[in-house]
Tab-separated table of C-alpha atoms in Angstrom:
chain	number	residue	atom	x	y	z
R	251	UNK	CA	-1.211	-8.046	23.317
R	252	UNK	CA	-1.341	-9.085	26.827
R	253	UNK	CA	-0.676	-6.028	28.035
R	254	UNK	CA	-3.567	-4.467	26.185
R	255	UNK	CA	-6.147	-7.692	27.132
R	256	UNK	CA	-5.490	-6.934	30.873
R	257	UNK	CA	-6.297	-3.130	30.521
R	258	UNK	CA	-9.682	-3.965	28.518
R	259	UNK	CA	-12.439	-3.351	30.363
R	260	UNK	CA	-14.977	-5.956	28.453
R	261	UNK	CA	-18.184	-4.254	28.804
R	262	UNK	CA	-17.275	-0.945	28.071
R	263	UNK	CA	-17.794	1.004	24.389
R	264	UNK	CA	-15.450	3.260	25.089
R	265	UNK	CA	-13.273	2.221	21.988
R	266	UNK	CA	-10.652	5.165	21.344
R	267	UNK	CA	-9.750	4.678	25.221
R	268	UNK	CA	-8.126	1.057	24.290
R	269	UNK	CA	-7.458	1.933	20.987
R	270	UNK	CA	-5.362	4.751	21.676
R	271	UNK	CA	-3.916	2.789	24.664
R	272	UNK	CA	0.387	3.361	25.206
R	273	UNK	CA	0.530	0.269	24.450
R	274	UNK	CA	-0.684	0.423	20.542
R	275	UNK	CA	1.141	3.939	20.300
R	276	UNK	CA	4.996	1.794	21.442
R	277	UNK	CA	3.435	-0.893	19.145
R	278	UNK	CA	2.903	1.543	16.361
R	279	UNK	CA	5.854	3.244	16.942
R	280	UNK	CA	8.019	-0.203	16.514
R	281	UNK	CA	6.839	-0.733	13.411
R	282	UNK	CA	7.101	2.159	11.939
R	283	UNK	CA	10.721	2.062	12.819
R	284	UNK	CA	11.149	-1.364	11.415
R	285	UNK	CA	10.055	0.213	8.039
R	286	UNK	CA	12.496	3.161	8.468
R	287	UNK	CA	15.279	1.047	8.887
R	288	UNK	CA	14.470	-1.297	6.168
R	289	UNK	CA	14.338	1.788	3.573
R	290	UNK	CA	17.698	2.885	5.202
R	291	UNK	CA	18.898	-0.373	4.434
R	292	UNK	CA	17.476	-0.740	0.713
R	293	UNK	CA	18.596	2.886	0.143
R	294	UNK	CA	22.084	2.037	0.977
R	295	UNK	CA	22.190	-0.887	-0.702
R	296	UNK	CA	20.933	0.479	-3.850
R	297	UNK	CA	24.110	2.609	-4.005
R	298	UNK	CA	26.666	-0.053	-3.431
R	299	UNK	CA	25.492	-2.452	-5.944
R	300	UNK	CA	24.371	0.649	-8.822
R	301	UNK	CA	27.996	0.577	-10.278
R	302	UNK	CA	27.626	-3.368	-11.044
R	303	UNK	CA	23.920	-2.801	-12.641
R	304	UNK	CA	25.463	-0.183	-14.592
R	305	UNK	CA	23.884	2.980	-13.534
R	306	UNK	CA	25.216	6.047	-12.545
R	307	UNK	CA	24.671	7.841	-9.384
R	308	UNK	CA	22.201	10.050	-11.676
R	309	UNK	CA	20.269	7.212	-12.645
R	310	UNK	CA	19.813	6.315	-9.158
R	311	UNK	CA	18.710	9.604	-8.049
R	312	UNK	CA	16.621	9.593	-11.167
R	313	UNK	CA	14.694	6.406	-10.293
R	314	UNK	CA	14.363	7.587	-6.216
R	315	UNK	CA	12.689	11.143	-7.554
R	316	UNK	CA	10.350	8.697	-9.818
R	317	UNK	CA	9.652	6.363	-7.214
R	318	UNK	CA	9.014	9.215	-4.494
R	319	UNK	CA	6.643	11.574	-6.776
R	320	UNK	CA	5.063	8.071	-8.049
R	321	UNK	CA	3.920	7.729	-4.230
R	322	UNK	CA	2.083	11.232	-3.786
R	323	UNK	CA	-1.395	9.308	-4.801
R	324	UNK	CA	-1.692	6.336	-2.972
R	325	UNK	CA	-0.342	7.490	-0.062
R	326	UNK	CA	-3.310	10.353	-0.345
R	327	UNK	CA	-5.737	7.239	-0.792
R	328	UNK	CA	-4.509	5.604	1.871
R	329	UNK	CA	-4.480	8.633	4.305
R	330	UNK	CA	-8.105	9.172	3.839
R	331	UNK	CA	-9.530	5.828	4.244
R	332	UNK	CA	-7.379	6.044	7.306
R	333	UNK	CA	-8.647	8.975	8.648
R	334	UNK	CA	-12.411	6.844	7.811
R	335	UNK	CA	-11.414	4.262	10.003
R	336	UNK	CA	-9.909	5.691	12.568
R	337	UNK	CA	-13.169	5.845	14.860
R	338	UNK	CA	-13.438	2.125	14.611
R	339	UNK	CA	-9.882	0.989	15.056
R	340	UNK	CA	-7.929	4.139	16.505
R	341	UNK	CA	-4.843	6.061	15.352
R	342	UNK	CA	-2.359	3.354	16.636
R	343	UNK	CA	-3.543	0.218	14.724
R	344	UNK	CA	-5.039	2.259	11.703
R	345	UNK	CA	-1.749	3.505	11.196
R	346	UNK	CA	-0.084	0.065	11.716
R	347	UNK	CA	-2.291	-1.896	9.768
R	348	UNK	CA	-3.757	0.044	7.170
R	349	UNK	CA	-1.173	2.539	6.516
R	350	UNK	CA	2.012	0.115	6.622
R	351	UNK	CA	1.181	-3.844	6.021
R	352	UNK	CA	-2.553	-4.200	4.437
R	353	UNK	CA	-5.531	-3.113	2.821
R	354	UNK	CA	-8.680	-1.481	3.879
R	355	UNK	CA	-10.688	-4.272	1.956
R	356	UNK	CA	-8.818	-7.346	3.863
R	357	UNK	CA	-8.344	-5.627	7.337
R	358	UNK	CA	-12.066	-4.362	7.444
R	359	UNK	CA	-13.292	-7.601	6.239
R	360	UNK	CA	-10.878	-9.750	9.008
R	361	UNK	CA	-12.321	-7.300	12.009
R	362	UNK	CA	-15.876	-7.209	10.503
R	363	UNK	CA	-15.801	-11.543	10.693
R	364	UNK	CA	-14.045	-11.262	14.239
R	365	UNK	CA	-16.717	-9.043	15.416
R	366	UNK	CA	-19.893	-10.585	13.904
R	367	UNK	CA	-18.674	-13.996	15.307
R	368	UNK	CA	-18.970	-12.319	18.429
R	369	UNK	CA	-22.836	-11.369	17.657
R	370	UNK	CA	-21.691	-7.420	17.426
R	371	UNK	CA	-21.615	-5.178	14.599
R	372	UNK	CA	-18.468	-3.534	13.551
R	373	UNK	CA	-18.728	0.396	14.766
R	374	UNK	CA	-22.410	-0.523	15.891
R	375	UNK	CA	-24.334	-2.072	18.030
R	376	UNK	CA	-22.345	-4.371	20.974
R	377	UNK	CA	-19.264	-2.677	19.971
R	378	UNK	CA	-17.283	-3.256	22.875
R	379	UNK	CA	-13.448	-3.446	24.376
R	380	UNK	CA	-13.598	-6.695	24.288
R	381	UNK	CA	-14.829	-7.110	20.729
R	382	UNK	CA	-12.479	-4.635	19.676
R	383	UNK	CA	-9.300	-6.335	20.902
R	384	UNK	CA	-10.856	-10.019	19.405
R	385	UNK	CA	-11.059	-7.680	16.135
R	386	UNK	CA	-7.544	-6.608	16.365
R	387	UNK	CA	-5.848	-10.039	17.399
R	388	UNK	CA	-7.963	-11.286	14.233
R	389	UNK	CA	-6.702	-8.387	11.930
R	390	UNK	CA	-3.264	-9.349	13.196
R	391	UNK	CA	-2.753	-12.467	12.431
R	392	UNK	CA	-4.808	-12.505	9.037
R	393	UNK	CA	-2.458	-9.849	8.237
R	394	UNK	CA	0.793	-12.116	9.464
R	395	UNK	CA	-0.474	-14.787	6.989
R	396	UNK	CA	0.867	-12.572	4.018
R	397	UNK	CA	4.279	-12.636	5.728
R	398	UNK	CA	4.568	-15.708	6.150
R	399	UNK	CA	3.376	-17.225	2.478
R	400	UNK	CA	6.005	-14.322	1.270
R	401	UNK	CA	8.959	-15.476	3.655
R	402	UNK	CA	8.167	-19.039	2.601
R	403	UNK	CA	7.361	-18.560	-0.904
R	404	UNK	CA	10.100	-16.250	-1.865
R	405	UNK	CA	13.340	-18.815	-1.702
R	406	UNK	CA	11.589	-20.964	-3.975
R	407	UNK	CA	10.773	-18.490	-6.275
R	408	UNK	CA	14.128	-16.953	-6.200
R	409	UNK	CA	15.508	-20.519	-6.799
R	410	UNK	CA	12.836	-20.995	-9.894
R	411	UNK	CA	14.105	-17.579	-11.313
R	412	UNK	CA	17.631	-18.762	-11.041
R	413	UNK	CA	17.336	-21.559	-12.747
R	414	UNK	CA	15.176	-20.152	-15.760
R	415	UNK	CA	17.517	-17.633	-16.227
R	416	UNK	CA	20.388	-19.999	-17.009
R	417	UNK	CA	18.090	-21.859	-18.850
R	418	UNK	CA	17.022	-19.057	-21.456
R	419	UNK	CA	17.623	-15.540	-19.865
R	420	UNK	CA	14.910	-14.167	-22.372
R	421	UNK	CA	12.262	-15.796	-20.520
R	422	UNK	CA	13.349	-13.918	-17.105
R	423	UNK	CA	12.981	-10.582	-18.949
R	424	UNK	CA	9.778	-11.542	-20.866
R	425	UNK	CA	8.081	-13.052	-17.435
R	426	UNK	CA	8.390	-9.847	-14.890
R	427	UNK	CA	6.777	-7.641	-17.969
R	428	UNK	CA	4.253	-10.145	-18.780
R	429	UNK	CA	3.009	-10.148	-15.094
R	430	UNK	CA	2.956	-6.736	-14.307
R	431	UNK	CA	1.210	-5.741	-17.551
R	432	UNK	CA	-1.433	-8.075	-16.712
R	433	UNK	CA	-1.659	-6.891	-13.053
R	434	UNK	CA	-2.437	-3.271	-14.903
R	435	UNK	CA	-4.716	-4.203	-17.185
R	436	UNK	CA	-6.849	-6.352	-15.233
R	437	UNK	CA	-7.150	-3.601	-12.738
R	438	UNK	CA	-8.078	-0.922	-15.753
R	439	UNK	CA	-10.587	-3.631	-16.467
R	440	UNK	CA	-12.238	-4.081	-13.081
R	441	UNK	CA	-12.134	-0.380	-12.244
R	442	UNK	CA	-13.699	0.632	-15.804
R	443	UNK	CA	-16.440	-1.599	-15.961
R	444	UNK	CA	-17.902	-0.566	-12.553
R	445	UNK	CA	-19.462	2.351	-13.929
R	446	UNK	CA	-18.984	5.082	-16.628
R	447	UNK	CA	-17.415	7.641	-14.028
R	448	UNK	CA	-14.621	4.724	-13.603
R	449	UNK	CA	-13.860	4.512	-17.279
R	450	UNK	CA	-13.678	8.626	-17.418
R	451	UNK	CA	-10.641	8.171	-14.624
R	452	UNK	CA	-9.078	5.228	-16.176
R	453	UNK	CA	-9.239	7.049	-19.340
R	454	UNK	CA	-8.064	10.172	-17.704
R	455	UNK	CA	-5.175	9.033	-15.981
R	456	UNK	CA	-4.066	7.225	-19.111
R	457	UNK	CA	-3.938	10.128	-21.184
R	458	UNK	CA	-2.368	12.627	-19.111
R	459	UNK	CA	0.605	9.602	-18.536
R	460	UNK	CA	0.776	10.048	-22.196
R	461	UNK	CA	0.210	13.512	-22.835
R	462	UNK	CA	3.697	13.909	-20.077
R	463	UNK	CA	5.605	11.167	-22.026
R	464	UNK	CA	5.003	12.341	-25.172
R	465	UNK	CA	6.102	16.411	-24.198
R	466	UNK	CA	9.198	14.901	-22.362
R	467	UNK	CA	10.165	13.894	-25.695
R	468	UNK	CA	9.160	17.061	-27.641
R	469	UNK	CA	10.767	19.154	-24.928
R	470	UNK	CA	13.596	16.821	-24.581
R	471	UNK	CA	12.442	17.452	-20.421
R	472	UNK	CA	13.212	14.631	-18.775
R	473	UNK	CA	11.216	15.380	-15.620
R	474	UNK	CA	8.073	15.198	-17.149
R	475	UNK	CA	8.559	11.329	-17.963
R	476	UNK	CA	9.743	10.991	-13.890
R	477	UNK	CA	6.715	12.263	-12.944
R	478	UNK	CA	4.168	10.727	-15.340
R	479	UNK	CA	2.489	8.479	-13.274
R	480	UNK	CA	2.339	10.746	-10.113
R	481	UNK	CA	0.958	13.736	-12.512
R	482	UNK	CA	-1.833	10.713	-14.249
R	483	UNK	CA	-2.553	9.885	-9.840
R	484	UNK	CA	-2.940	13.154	-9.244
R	485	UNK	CA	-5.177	14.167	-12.306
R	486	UNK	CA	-7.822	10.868	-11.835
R	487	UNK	CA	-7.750	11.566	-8.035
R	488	UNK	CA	-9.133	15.031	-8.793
R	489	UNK	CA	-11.387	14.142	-12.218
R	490	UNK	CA	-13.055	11.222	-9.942
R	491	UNK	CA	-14.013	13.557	-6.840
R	492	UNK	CA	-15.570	16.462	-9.469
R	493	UNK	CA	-17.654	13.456	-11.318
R	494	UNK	CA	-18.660	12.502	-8.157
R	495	UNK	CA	-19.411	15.644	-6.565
R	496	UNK	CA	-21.656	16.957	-10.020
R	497	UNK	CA	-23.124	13.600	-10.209
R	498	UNK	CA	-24.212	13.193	-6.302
C-alpha cells in the first residue's frame, strides 16, 4: 500500500491508471496464488484422509465433479458484477476483492462510506486517486475483519463441537443440517418475496433440482443427481434474464 500511496497523484481522476497500477496486478497475483495453493493443499488432503471417512477414491472424485459443476453459477454471477465494477475499482482489486474474499454488497458499501466521508461520490463527482486509494485501504481492512472473527472464532467453535459430540453425537449431525437448511430457506424467503419474477426463479430452480433427482433415480444415472444444483443455477440464471428482458 505504500508503494501505491506514493505513485497517487491526489488530484487526478484518472482512476484505471492507479487501479491498474503493477503494484495491484503483483498484489492480485499473490493472492490468487495463496488460493491455488490452499486448494492444492485441501485437494491432497482430501485423498489421504478419504480411506479413514470411508470413501472410495470414486466417491471422492464423485463429490469434486459435484462440487466443480455446482460452481458454474456463481462464479458466472460473480464474473459479471465484476466486469460492473471494474470501472470503479480496476481489474486488480475487483478481482482480489470481489472475485476471491467478499461480496459486491459489503465491498461496494465499505468504498461507497470511504468515499462519501471524503465529500466524493463513488464513480462520480470528486472521484479522485486519492479517494480511490482511501476507498481501497477501507475495502481492505473491512474485508480483513471477516478473517480475523473466523481465525478467532473457529478454535472455539471447533472446541464446542468437540465437546458436544462426546456429549451426544446426534446433536453434531442434527446441528450442521439444521443450520444450513435454515441458511436455504431464509434465502428462498428473502429472494421470493421481492417480487413475483423472484418467486418464478426460486420456483424454477427448485423444480428442475427435482425434476434431475428424481430421473437419476428412474434412470438409475447417477450424473444427473451430481449435477442437480449446477443444472437448477443454470436454469434460474437463464429464466430470470428472459423475465426480465420481456418484462423491461
Amino acid at each position: 500500500m505504500t508503494l501505491l500511496y506514493q505513485s497517487v497523484d491526489a488530484d487526478s481522476t484518472d482512476i484505471l491508471a492507479i487501479a491498474n497500477s503493477p503494484v495491484l496486478w503483483v498484489c492480485a497475483l499473490a493472492v490468487l496464488a495463496v488460493i491455488v495453493i490452499q486448494s492444492v493443499i485441501y485437494f491432497l488432503a482430501v485423498r489421504r484422509v478419504s480411506p479413514d471417512a470411508g470413501l472410495t477414491p470414486a466417491d471422492s472424485a464423485k463429490a469434486m465433479r459435484t462440487g466443480a459443476f455446482a460452481a458454474i453459477g456463481p462464479s458466472l454471477a460473480v464474473s459479471m458484477i465484476a466486469i460492473a465494477l471494474i470501472s470503479l475499482f480496476g481489474t486488480p482489486a475487483t478481482l482480489v476483492r470481489i472475485g476471491l474474499i467478499g461480496s459486491a454488497p459489503y465491498e461496494t458499501l465499505s468504498a461507497s462510506i470511504a468515499t462519501g466521508v471524503q465529500g466524493a461520490t463513488l464513480g462520480g463527482e470528486g472521484y479522485t486517486q486519492g479517494v480511490f486509494a482511501v476507498a481501497l485501504l477501507a475495502m481492505a481492512i473491512a474485508g480483513s475483519m471477516w478473517m480475523i472473527v473466523t481465525l478467532i472464532a473457529t478454535p472455539f467453535l471447533t472446541r464446542g463441537s468437540v465437546k458436544l459430540s462426546k456429549a451426544n453425537p446426534l446433536v453434531m449431525t442434527i446441528i450442521p443440517a439444521a443450520a444450513l437448511a435454515g441458511a436455504f430457506f431464509t434465502n428462498l424467503l428473502i429472494e421470493g418475496a421481492k417480487g413475483w419474477i423472484n418467486a418464478v426463479v426460486v420456483l424454477v430452480s427448485a423444480g428442475i433440482v427435482a425434476l434431475a433427482v428424481l430421473l437419476s433415480t428412474r434412470l438409475r444415472a447417477g450424473w444427473l443427481q451430481e449435477w442437480a444444483l449446477g443444472f437448477g443455477i443454470i436454469g434460474s440464471v437463464l429464466v430470470a434474464y428472459a423475465l426480465t428482458t420481456a418484462t423491461a
